[in-house]
Amino acid sequence: MATVNFWLDCRRPKADGRYPLKIRISSGKLSTNISTDESFSPEEWKDTEKLLMSFNGRRSLRIKTLYERIQAVRRNISRYDQAELEAVPDSVTLKNMASGKHLRPSVKSTLPAETEEENTPPPVPRRLFLEAMSQYAESAEKEGTRMVYRNTILRMQDYDPGADLLEYEDVDPDWIRGYRDWLAKKHKPASVEQHLRNIKAVYNWLIDNYLVAPEHYPFKRSSGRGHGERGKISIVHQHTPHAALSLEEMRRLVRTECDRYQNWARDLFVLSFCLAGVNPADLIPAEKGQFADGRFRYRRSKTGKPYDVKITEPAERLLKKYRSRKGRYALRWMDDWKDYRGVGHHCNDLLKTIGTSYSKGRPRYGTPLFPRLSLVWARRTFASIAIELKIDPVLVGGLLGHSWGRSASVTEIYVDIHQKNLDEALEKIVNAVFDDADFYV
């Protein structure tokens, strides 16, 4: 009987002191490991293992991805009966079976050499779509991007039990149309769009590398017209609902009385707003050296673009309130959490409850102010209030790090937005929220 479990390989630590997490498959005397590209310290793994063992679908994307990955390996192994598993000749074949690369172990490997035909042509390599998507995903620089593609692979496996054996051309318009309709029953439109765009990106990559003929491309070209376009898939861009607070709503948020649980979540939201809408991925794990000389300097994780933001008075108060007294991180949230995503998820849950009251031992009561509020709103709120205050769009784009217009790549060569102008625009936006009221910190 084959067993499939996680294994923290503590034989040799990585450069950051953590150990690689692997999926171990054992069958009789054979065993093999599959890398998960994740690493943990022994203490972190104890907490993570508990979450995996009690998995109920409502966990972080990292936990969900690990859980679904081991479930996929278990599904692949369950295809084989005990006799087939006992006949596996080596650990490489066992690993391929667990990865879904073989539907059945090769019979030839168990036959005597003299019974094989000498002139048997070499097998034609399978052109498996999910294998190509996995290869494309692992080539991405950022772990977040890799996780998005892994999630698409898991969704494709959920939709089609035989997805591991689909070749490139098998993922045709009819298959994608059925997959899209299946996703639409379970996921939000923006999520469906993302999964389809991931498939499209892999197809573009295959065509660029001459692995698929252009006529097999299942998606409509940009124009959507011309010979061969009929019946192909068109990806409709999904406009997300308005996700920003107005100036009056932001003032109301700042002045609303919060309990001690909600207060830190609001503070984190306000701090992000006051620092020109910095994303949680750049703010929460920021290090002490990034805050110096009254400025916050960082390189945005999403784009790699450098930012230099003035620390306004409200931001300075919050930084002092939540400064870390140990370690390299500037904010104390990272003293208690090992991953900024955990802080973000907990903060989002609390932001949605602002306006309700809490009594120990009882559920919250009252009506939330903004039931959809989350940390990502801070950046859009900053931009929305800037436009509401009639700040020059060029300055708003400079603060957010955006290009401003079709000819920006040329025009920006000749136009230098002075840092002083950006600082004045930032102060005007922040002061519009806090100027006429006592700051709650």
CSV table of C-alpha atoms in Angstrom, one decimal:
chain,number,residue,atom,x,y,z
A,1,MET,CA,0.0,0.0,0.0
A,2,ALA,CA,1.5,3.4,-1.1
A,3,THR,CA,1.5,6.2,1.4
A,4,VAL,CA,1.6,9.9,0.6
A,5,ASN,CA,2.6,12.5,3.3
A,6,PHE,CA,4.4,15.8,3.7
A,7,TRP,CA,8.0,15.6,4.9
A,8,LEU,CA,10.1,18.5,6.2
A,9,ASP,CA,13.6,17.7,5.0
A,10,CYS,CA,15.8,18.8,7.9
A,11,ARG,CA,19.0,17.3,6.6
A,12,ARG,CA,20.3,20.6,5.2
A,13,PRO,CA,18.9,24.1,5.8
A,14,LYS,CA,18.5,26.7,3.0
A,15,ALA,CA,20.2,30.0,3.1
A,16,ASP,CA,17.4,31.6,5.2
A,17,GLY,CA,17.7,28.8,7.8
A,18,ARG,CA,14.4,27.1,6.8
A,19,TYR,CA,14.1,23.6,5.5
A,20,PRO,CA,12.5,22.5,2.2
A,21,LEU,CA,9.0,20.8,2.4
A,22,LYS,CA,8.6,17.8,0.2
A,23,ILE,CA,5.8,15.3,-0.6
A,24,ARG,CA,7.1,11.8,0.2
A,25,ILE,CA,5.6,8.8,-1.6
A,26,SER,CA,6.4,5.3,-0.2
A,27,SER,CA,5.5,1.9,-1.7
A,28,GLY,CA,7.1,-1.2,-0.3
A,29,LYS,CA,10.9,-0.7,-0.4
A,30,LEU,CA,10.7,2.2,-2.8
A,31,SER,CA,10.3,5.9,-1.8
A,32,THR,CA,10.6,9.2,-3.7
A,33,ASN,CA,10.1,12.9,-3.0
A,34,ILE,CA,8.4,15.7,-4.9
A,35,SER,CA,9.4,19.2,-4.2
A,36,THR,CA,6.7,21.7,-3.2
A,37,ASP,CA,9.0,24.8,-3.5
A,38,GLU,CA,8.0,25.8,0.0
A,39,SER,CA,10.2,26.0,3.1
A,40,PHE,CA,9.6,26.2,6.8
A,41,SER,CA,11.4,26.3,10.1
A,42,PRO,CA,10.4,23.4,12.4
A,43,GLU,CA,8.3,25.7,14.5
A,44,GLU,CA,6.5,27.1,11.5
A,45,TRP,CA,5.9,23.7,10.1
A,46,LYS,CA,4.2,22.5,13.4
A,47,ASP,CA,1.6,25.3,13.0
A,48,THR,CA,1.2,24.7,9.3
A,49,GLU,CA,0.8,21.0,9.7
A,50,LYS,CA,-2.1,21.5,12.2
A,51,LEU,CA,-3.8,23.8,9.7
A,52,LEU,CA,-3.4,21.1,6.9
A,53,MET,CA,-4.7,18.4,9.2
A,54,SER,CA,-7.8,20.4,10.0
A,55,PHE,CA,-8.3,21.9,6.5
A,56,ASN,CA,-11.8,23.0,5.9
A,57,GLY,CA,-11.4,25.1,2.7
A,58,ARG,CA,-11.2,28.4,4.6
A,59,ARG,CA,-7.4,28.9,4.9
A,60,SER,CA,-4.8,31.1,3.3
A,61,LEU,CA,-3.9,30.5,-0.4
A,62,ARG,CA,-0.6,29.0,0.7
A,63,ILE,CA,-2.3,26.4,2.9
A,64,LYS,CA,-5.0,25.7,0.3
A,65,THR,CA,-2.4,25.2,-2.4
A,66,LEU,CA,-0.4,22.7,-0.3
A,67,TYR,CA,-3.5,20.8,0.6
A,68,GLU,CA,-4.8,20.5,-2.9
A,69,ARG,CA,-1.3,19.6,-4.2
A,70,ILE,CA,-1.0,16.6,-1.9
A,71,GLN,CA,-4.6,15.6,-2.7
A,72,ALA,CA,-3.6,15.6,-6.4
A,73,VAL,CA,-0.7,13.3,-5.7
A,74,ARG,CA,-3.0,11.0,-3.7
A,75,ARG,CA,-5.5,10.9,-6.6
A,76,ASN,CA,-2.8,9.9,-9.0
A,77,ILE,CA,-1.5,7.1,-6.8
A,78,SER,CA,-5.1,5.9,-6.2
A,79,ARG,CA,-5.4,5.0,-9.9
A,80,TYR,CA,-3.1,2.0,-9.3
A,81,ASP,CA,-4.0,-1.3,-7.5
A,82,GLN,CA,-1.6,-3.0,-5.1
A,83,ALA,CA,-0.2,-5.4,-7.8
A,84,GLU,CA,0.7,-2.5,-10.0
A,85,LEU,CA,2.4,-0.7,-7.2
A,86,GLU,CA,4.4,-3.7,-6.2
A,87,ALA,CA,5.6,-4.1,-9.8
A,88,VAL,CA,7.1,-0.6,-10.0
A,89,PRO,CA,10.8,-1.1,-10.9
A,90,ASP,CA,12.4,2.1,-9.5
A,91,SER,CA,11.7,5.3,-7.6
A,92,VAL,CA,11.8,7.4,-10.8
A,93,THR,CA,8.8,5.5,-12.2
A,94,LEU,CA,7.1,5.9,-8.8
A,95,LYS,CA,7.6,9.6,-8.9
A,96,ASN,CA,6.2,9.9,-12.5
A,97,MET,CA,3.2,7.9,-11.4
A,98,ALA,CA,2.6,10.3,-8.4
A,99,SER,CA,3.1,13.3,-10.7
A,100,GLY,CA,0.5,12.0,-13.1
A,101,LYS,CA,2.9,11.6,-16.0
A,102,HIS,CA,2.0,8.0,-16.6
A,103,LEU,CA,-1.4,6.5,-16.5
A,104,ARG,CA,0.0,3.0,-15.9
A,105,PRO,CA,3.6,1.9,-15.2
A,106,SER,CA,5.5,0.7,-18.2
A,107,VAL,CA,5.0,-3.1,-18.8
A,108,LYS,CA,8.2,-3.3,-20.7
A,109,SER,CA,10.3,-2.5,-17.7
A,110,THR,CA,9.2,-5.8,-16.1
A,111,LEU,CA,9.8,-8.0,-19.2
A,112,PRO,CA,13.1,-9.9,-19.8
A,113,ALA,CA,15.4,-8.0,-22.2
A,114,GLU,CA,15.4,-10.8,-24.8
A,115,THR,CA,11.6,-10.6,-25.3
A,116,GLU,CA,11.8,-7.0,-26.5
A,117,GLU,CA,12.1,-6.3,-30.2
A,118,GLU,CA,15.5,-4.9,-31.1
A,119,ASN,CA,14.1,-2.4,-33.7
A,120,THR,CA,11.4,-0.9,-31.6
A,121,PRO,CA,11.2,2.8,-32.4
A,122,PRO,CA,11.7,5.2,-29.4
A,123,PRO,CA,8.4,6.3,-27.8
A,124,VAL,CA,7.1,9.7,-29.0
A,125,PRO,CA,7.2,12.1,-26.0
A,126,ARG,CA,3.8,13.2,-24.7
A,127,ARG,CA,3.0,16.8,-25.2
A,128,LEU,CA,1.1,17.3,-22.0
A,129,PHE,CA,-0.6,20.7,-21.4
A,130,LEU,CA,-0.5,20.7,-17.6
A,131,GLU,CA,3.2,19.7,-17.7
A,132,ALA,CA,3.8,22.7,-20.0
A,133,MET,CA,1.8,25.0,-17.7
A,134,SER,CA,3.8,23.7,-14.7
A,135,GLN,CA,7.1,24.4,-16.5
A,136,TYR,CA,5.9,27.9,-17.4
A,137,ALA,CA,4.7,28.6,-13.9
A,138,GLU,CA,8.0,27.6,-12.3
A,139,SER,CA,9.9,29.9,-14.7
A,140,ALA,CA,8.2,32.9,-13.1
A,141,GLU,CA,10.4,35.1,-10.8
A,142,LYS,CA,7.8,35.7,-8.1
A,143,GLU,CA,6.3,33.1,-5.9
A,144,GLY,CA,2.9,34.8,-6.0
A,145,THR,CA,2.8,34.3,-9.8
A,146,ARG,CA,3.8,30.7,-9.5
A,147,MET,CA,1.0,30.1,-7.0
A,148,VAL,CA,-1.6,31.6,-9.3
A,149,TYR,CA,-0.7,29.2,-12.1
A,150,ARG,CA,-0.6,26.2,-9.7
A,151,ASN,CA,-4.1,27.2,-8.6
A,152,THR,CA,-5.2,27.1,-12.3
A,153,ILE,CA,-3.7,23.6,-12.6
A,154,LEU,CA,-5.6,22.4,-9.6
A,155,ARG,CA,-8.9,23.9,-10.9
A,156,MET,CA,-8.3,22.1,-14.3
A,157,GLN,CA,-7.7,18.8,-12.5
A,158,ASP,CA,-10.9,19.3,-10.5
A,159,TYR,CA,-12.9,19.9,-13.7
A,160,ASP,CA,-11.5,17.1,-15.7
A,161,PRO,CA,-10.1,14.0,-13.9
A,162,GLY,CA,-8.1,13.2,-17.0
A,163,ALA,CA,-6.6,16.7,-17.3
A,164,ASP,CA,-3.1,15.4,-16.5
A,165,LEU,CA,-3.1,13.5,-19.8
A,166,LEU,CA,-4.4,16.3,-22.0
A,167,GLU,CA,-2.1,17.1,-24.9
A,168,TYR,CA,-1.6,20.7,-26.2
A,169,GLU,CA,-4.3,20.5,-28.9
A,170,ASP,CA,-6.8,18.8,-26.5
A,171,VAL,CA,-7.3,22.1,-24.7
A,172,ASP,CA,-9.4,23.4,-27.6
A,173,PRO,CA,-12.2,25.9,-27.6
A,174,ASP,CA,-14.8,23.2,-26.7
A,175,TRP,CA,-12.8,22.0,-23.7
A,176,ILE,CA,-12.1,25.6,-22.5
A,177,ARG,CA,-15.8,26.6,-23.0
A,178,GLY,CA,-16.9,23.7,-20.7
A,179,TYR,CA,-14.2,24.6,-18.2
A,180,ARG,CA,-15.3,28.3,-18.2
A,181,ASP,CA,-18.9,27.4,-17.6
A,182,TRP,CA,-17.9,25.0,-14.8
A,183,LEU,CA,-15.8,27.7,-13.2
A,184,ALA,CA,-18.6,30.2,-13.5
A,185,LYS,CA,-20.8,28.1,-11.2
A,186,LYS,CA,-18.2,28.2,-8.4
A,187,HIS,CA,-16.1,31.3,-8.8
A,188,LYS,CA,-16.4,35.1,-9.2
A,189,PRO,CA,-16.2,36.5,-12.8
A,190,ALA,CA,-12.8,38.0,-12.2
A,191,SER,CA,-11.4,34.7,-11.0
A,192,VAL,CA,-12.8,32.9,-14.1
A,193,GLU,CA,-11.1,35.6,-16.3
A,194,GLN,CA,-7.8,35.0,-14.5
A,195,HIS,CA,-7.9,31.2,-15.0
A,196,LEU,CA,-8.6,31.7,-18.7
A,197,ARG,CA,-5.8,34.3,-19.1
A,198,ASN,CA,-3.4,31.8,-17.5
A,199,ILE,CA,-4.3,29.2,-20.2
A,200,LYS,CA,-3.9,31.8,-22.9
A,201,ALA,CA,-0.5,32.8,-21.6
A,202,VAL,CA,0.7,29.2,-21.7
A,203,TYR,CA,-0.6,28.8,-25.3
A,204,ASN,CA,1.2,32.0,-26.3
A,205,TRP,CA,4.4,30.6,-24.8
A,206,LEU,CA,4.0,27.3,-26.6
A,207,ILE,CA,3.4,29.1,-30.0
A,208,ASP,CA,6.4,31.4,-29.4
A,209,ASN,CA,8.6,28.3,-28.8
A,210,TYR,CA,7.2,26.5,-31.9
A,211,LEU,CA,5.6,23.8,-29.9
A,212,VAL,CA,2.1,24.4,-31.2
A,213,ALA,CA,1.0,25.5,-34.6
A,214,PRO,CA,-0.7,28.9,-34.6
A,215,GLU,CA,-3.9,27.5,-36.2
A,216,HIS,CA,-4.5,25.5,-33.0
A,217,TYR,CA,-4.7,28.7,-30.9
A,218,PRO,CA,-8.1,28.5,-29.1
A,219,PHE,CA,-8.5,32.2,-28.3
A,220,LYS,CA,-9.7,35.0,-30.5
A,221,ARG,CA,-7.0,37.5,-31.6
A,222,SER,CA,-7.3,41.1,-30.5
A,223,SER,CA,-9.5,42.1,-33.4
A,224,GLY,CA,-11.7,38.9,-33.1
A,225,ARG,CA,-12.2,39.0,-36.9
A,226,GLY,CA,-10.8,37.2,-39.9
A,227,HIS,CA,-10.5,33.7,-41.2
A,228,GLY,CA,-10.5,30.9,-38.5
A,229,GLU,CA,-11.7,33.1,-35.7
A,230,ARG,CA,-15.2,31.8,-35.6
A,231,GLY,CA,-15.9,29.5,-32.6
A,232,LYS,CA,-12.8,30.5,-30.7
A,233,ILE,CA,-12.9,31.8,-27.1
A,234,SER,CA,-13.2,35.5,-26.3
A,235,ILE,CA,-12.1,36.6,-22.8
A,236,VAL,CA,-14.3,39.4,-21.6
A,237,HIS,CA,-12.6,41.7,-19.2
A,238,GLN,CA,-14.5,41.8,-15.9
A,239,HIS,CA,-14.7,45.3,-14.3
A,240,THR,CA,-14.4,45.0,-10.6
A,241,PRO,CA,-17.0,46.8,-8.4
A,242,HIS,CA,-16.1,50.2,-7.1
A,243,ALA,CA,-13.5,49.5,-4.3
A,244,ALA,CA,-12.6,52.9,-2.9
A,245,LEU,CA,-13.9,55.2,-0.2
A,246,SER,CA,-14.8,58.8,-1.0
A,247,LEU,CA,-13.4,61.7,1.1
A,248,GLU,CA,-16.4,61.8,3.3
A,249,GLU,CA,-16.4,58.0,3.8
A,250,MET,CA,-12.7,58.1,4.7
A,251,ARG,CA,-13.4,60.9,7.3
A,252,ARG,CA,-16.2,58.8,8.7
A,253,LEU,CA,-14.0,55.7,8.9
A,254,VAL,CA,-11.3,57.7,10.8
A,255,ARG,CA,-13.9,59.1,13.3
A,256,THR,CA,-15.8,55.9,14.0
A,257,GLU,CA,-15.3,54.4,17.4
A,258,CYS,CA,-13.6,51.0,17.2
A,259,ASP,CA,-12.8,48.3,19.7
A,260,ARG,CA,-9.2,47.2,20.3
A,261,TYR,CA,-9.4,44.5,17.8
A,262,GLN,CA,-10.7,46.7,15.0
A,263,ASN,CA,-8.5,49.6,15.9
A,264,TRP,CA,-5.2,48.0,14.7
A,265,ALA,CA,-6.8,46.9,11.5
A,266,ARG,CA,-8.0,50.5,10.8
A,267,ASP,CA,-4.6,51.8,11.7
A,268,LEU,CA,-2.9,49.6,9.2
A,269,PHE,CA,-5.4,50.7,6.5
A,270,VAL,CA,-4.8,54.4,7.4
A,271,LEU,CA,-1.0,53.9,7.4
A,272,SER,CA,-1.2,52.4,3.9
A,273,PHE,CA,-3.3,55.4,2.7
A,274,CYS,CA,-1.0,58.0,4.3
A,275,LEU,CA,2.0,56.4,2.5
A,276,ALA,CA,0.4,57.0,-0.9
A,277,GLY,CA,-1.5,53.6,-1.0
A,278,VAL,CA,1.5,51.3,-0.5
A,279,ASN,CA,0.5,47.7,-0.9
A,280,PRO,CA,0.4,45.3,2.1
A,281,ALA,CA,3.2,43.2,0.5
A,282,ASP,CA,5.5,46.2,0.7
A,283,LEU,CA,4.4,47.8,4.0
A,284,ILE,CA,3.9,45.0,6.5
A,285,PRO,CA,7.3,43.3,6.0
A,286,ALA,CA,9.1,46.6,5.5
A,287,GLU,CA,12.5,46.8,7.3
A,288,LYS,CA,13.7,49.5,9.7
A,289,GLY,CA,16.3,50.8,7.3
A,290,GLN,CA,13.6,51.7,4.8
A,291,PHE,CA,12.2,54.5,7.1
A,292,ALA,CA,14.9,57.2,7.3
A,293,ASP,CA,15.2,60.9,7.1
A,294,GLY,CA,11.4,61.4,7.2
A,295,ARG,CA,10.9,59.2,4.1
A,296,PHE,CA,9.8,55.7,3.2
A,297,ARG,CA,11.9,54.2,0.4
A,298,TYR,CA,11.0,50.8,-1.1
A,299,ARG,CA,10.8,48.9,-4.3
A,300,ARG,CA,7.3,47.7,-5.2
A,301,SER,CA,7.2,43.9,-5.1
A,302,LYS,CA,4.6,43.8,-8.0
A,303,THR,CA,6.6,45.9,-10.5
A,304,GLY,CA,10.1,46.3,-9.1
A,305,LYS,CA,9.8,50.1,-9.4
A,306,PRO,CA,11.5,52.2,-6.7
A,307,TYR,CA,9.3,54.6,-4.5
A,308,ASP,CA,10.3,57.5,-2.3
A,309,VAL,CA,7.4,58.6,-0.1
A,310,LYS,CA,7.3,61.4,2.4
A,311,ILE,CA,6.2,60.4,5.9
A,312,THR,CA,3.4,62.7,6.9
A,313,GLU,CA,2.5,63.5,10.5
A,314,PRO,CA,-0.4,60.9,10.8
A,315,ALA,CA,1.9,58.3,9.3
A,316,GLU,CA,4.7,59.1,11.7
A,317,ARG,CA,2.3,58.7,14.7
A,318,LEU,CA,1.2,55.3,13.5
A,319,LEU,CA,4.8,54.2,12.8
A,320,LYS,CA,5.7,55.1,16.4
A,321,LYS,CA,2.7,53.4,17.8
A,322,TYR,CA,3.4,50.1,16.0
A,323,ARG,CA,7.2,50.1,15.7
A,324,SER,CA,8.9,46.8,16.4
A,325,ARG,CA,11.3,46.6,19.3
A,326,LYS,CA,13.0,43.5,18.0
A,327,GLY,CA,14.3,42.1,14.8
A,328,ARG,CA,14.8,43.8,11.5
A,329,TYR,CA,11.2,44.6,10.7
A,330,ALA,CA,9.9,48.1,11.2
A,331,LEU,CA,6.4,47.2,12.3
A,332,ARG,CA,5.5,44.9,15.2
A,333,TRP,CA,3.0,42.8,13.3
A,334,MET,CA,5.9,40.8,11.9
A,335,ASP,CA,7.1,40.0,15.4
A,336,ASP,CA,4.1,37.8,15.9
A,337,TRP,CA,3.4,36.6,12.3
A,338,LYS,CA,5.8,34.8,10.0
A,339,ASP,CA,4.1,35.8,6.8
A,340,TYR,CA,2.6,39.2,5.9
A,341,ARG,CA,-0.3,37.5,4.2
A,342,GLY,CA,-1.6,36.2,7.6
A,343,VAL,CA,-1.6,39.8,8.9
A,344,GLY,CA,-3.4,41.0,5.8
A,345,HIS,CA,-6.1,38.3,5.9
A,346,HIS,CA,-6.8,38.9,9.6
A,347,CYS,CA,-6.9,42.7,9.0
A,348,ASN,CA,-9.4,42.3,6.2
A,349,ASP,CA,-11.7,40.3,8.4
A,350,LEU,CA,-11.6,43.0,11.0
A,351,LEU,CA,-12.1,45.9,8.6
A,352,LYS,CA,-15.4,44.4,7.4
A,353,THR,CA,-16.7,44.5,11.0
A,354,ILE,CA,-16.0,48.2,11.7
A,355,GLY,CA,-19.3,49.8,12.9
A,356,THR,CA,-20.3,46.7,14.8
A,357,SER,CA,-19.9,46.1,18.6
A,358,TYR,CA,-18.2,43.3,20.4
A,359,SER,CA,-19.1,41.7,23.8
A,360,LYS,CA,-17.1,38.9,25.2
A,361,GLY,CA,-18.7,35.6,24.6
A,362,ARG,CA,-21.3,36.9,22.2
A,363,PRO,CA,-21.3,37.5,18.5
A,364,ARG,CA,-20.9,41.0,17.0
A,365,TYR,CA,-24.0,43.1,16.6
A,366,GLY,CA,-24.8,46.1,14.6
A,367,THR,CA,-24.4,47.1,10.9
A,368,PRO,CA,-20.9,47.3,9.4
A,369,LEU,CA,-19.9,50.6,7.9
A,370,PHE,CA,-18.2,49.1,4.8
A,371,PRO,CA,-18.9,45.4,4.5
A,372,ARG,CA,-16.5,44.9,1.6
A,373,LEU,CA,-13.6,47.0,3.0
A,374,SER,CA,-10.1,45.5,2.7
A,375,LEU,CA,-6.5,46.6,2.6
A,376,VAL,CA,-6.3,46.8,-1.2
A,377,TRP,CA,-8.9,49.6,-1.0
A,378,ALA,CA,-6.3,51.9,0.6
A,379,ARG,CA,-4.5,52.5,-2.7
A,380,ARG,CA,-7.7,53.1,-4.7
A,381,THR,CA,-9.1,55.3,-2.0
A,382,PHE,CA,-5.9,57.4,-2.1
A,383,ALA,CA,-6.2,57.8,-5.9
A,384,SER,CA,-10.0,58.5,-5.7
A,385,ILE,CA,-9.6,61.2,-3.1
A,386,ALA,CA,-6.8,62.8,-5.0
A,387,ILE,CA,-9.0,63.1,-8.1
A,388,GLU,CA,-11.9,64.4,-5.9
A,389,LEU,CA,-9.6,67.1,-4.6
A,390,LYS,CA,-8.6,68.0,-8.2
A,391,ILE,CA,-5.0,67.1,-7.8
A,392,ASP,CA,-3.1,67.2,-11.1
A,393,PRO,CA,-3.4,63.6,-12.6
A,394,VAL,CA,0.3,63.8,-13.5
A,395,LEU,CA,1.1,64.2,-9.7
A,396,VAL,CA,-1.3,61.4,-8.8
A,397,GLY,CA,0.4,59.1,-11.3
A,398,GLY,CA,3.8,60.1,-9.9
A,399,LEU,CA,2.7,59.3,-6.4
A,400,LEU,CA,1.2,55.9,-7.4
A,401,GLY,CA,4.1,55.1,-9.8
A,402,HIS,CA,1.8,55.0,-12.9
A,403,SER,CA,2.5,56.2,-16.4
A,404,TRP,CA,0.2,58.9,-17.5
A,405,GLY,CA,-1.0,58.6,-21.1
A,406,ARG,CA,-0.2,56.8,-24.3
A,407,SER,CA,2.9,58.9,-25.0
A,408,ALA,CA,4.2,58.7,-21.5
A,409,SER,CA,7.2,56.6,-22.5
A,410,VAL,CA,8.4,59.5,-24.7
A,411,THR,CA,7.1,62.5,-22.8
A,412,GLU,CA,8.5,61.3,-19.4
A,413,ILE,CA,12.0,61.6,-20.9
A,414,TYR,CA,11.5,65.4,-21.1
A,415,VAL,CA,9.3,66.0,-18.0
A,416,ASP,CA,10.8,65.6,-14.5
A,417,ILE,CA,8.2,65.7,-11.7
A,418,HIS,CA,10.0,67.5,-8.9
A,419,GLN,CA,9.9,65.6,-5.6
A,420,LYS,CA,8.7,68.7,-3.8
A,421,ASN,CA,5.5,68.8,-5.9
A,422,LEU,CA,4.8,65.2,-5.1
A,423,ASP,CA,5.3,65.8,-1.3
A,424,GLU,CA,3.0,68.8,-1.4
A,425,ALA,CA,0.3,66.8,-3.2
A,426,LEU,CA,0.6,64.0,-0.7
A,427,GLU,CA,0.2,66.3,2.2
A,428,LYS,CA,-2.8,67.9,0.7
A,429,ILE,CA,-4.5,64.5,0.2
A,430,VAL,CA,-3.7,63.4,3.8
A,431,ASN,CA,-4.6,66.7,5.4
A,432,ALA,CA,-8.0,66.6,3.7
A,433,VAL,CA,-8.8,63.6,5.8
A,434,PHE,CA,-7.3,64.7,9.1
A,435,ASP,CA,-7.0,68.5,9.2
A,436,ASP,CA,-10.3,69.4,10.8
A,437,ALA,CA,-10.6,66.7,13.4
A,438,ASP,CA,-8.6,65.3,16.3
A,439,PHE,CA,-6.5,62.4,15.1
A,440,TYR,CA,-7.7,59.2,16.8
A,441,VAL,CA,-4.3,57.7,17.5
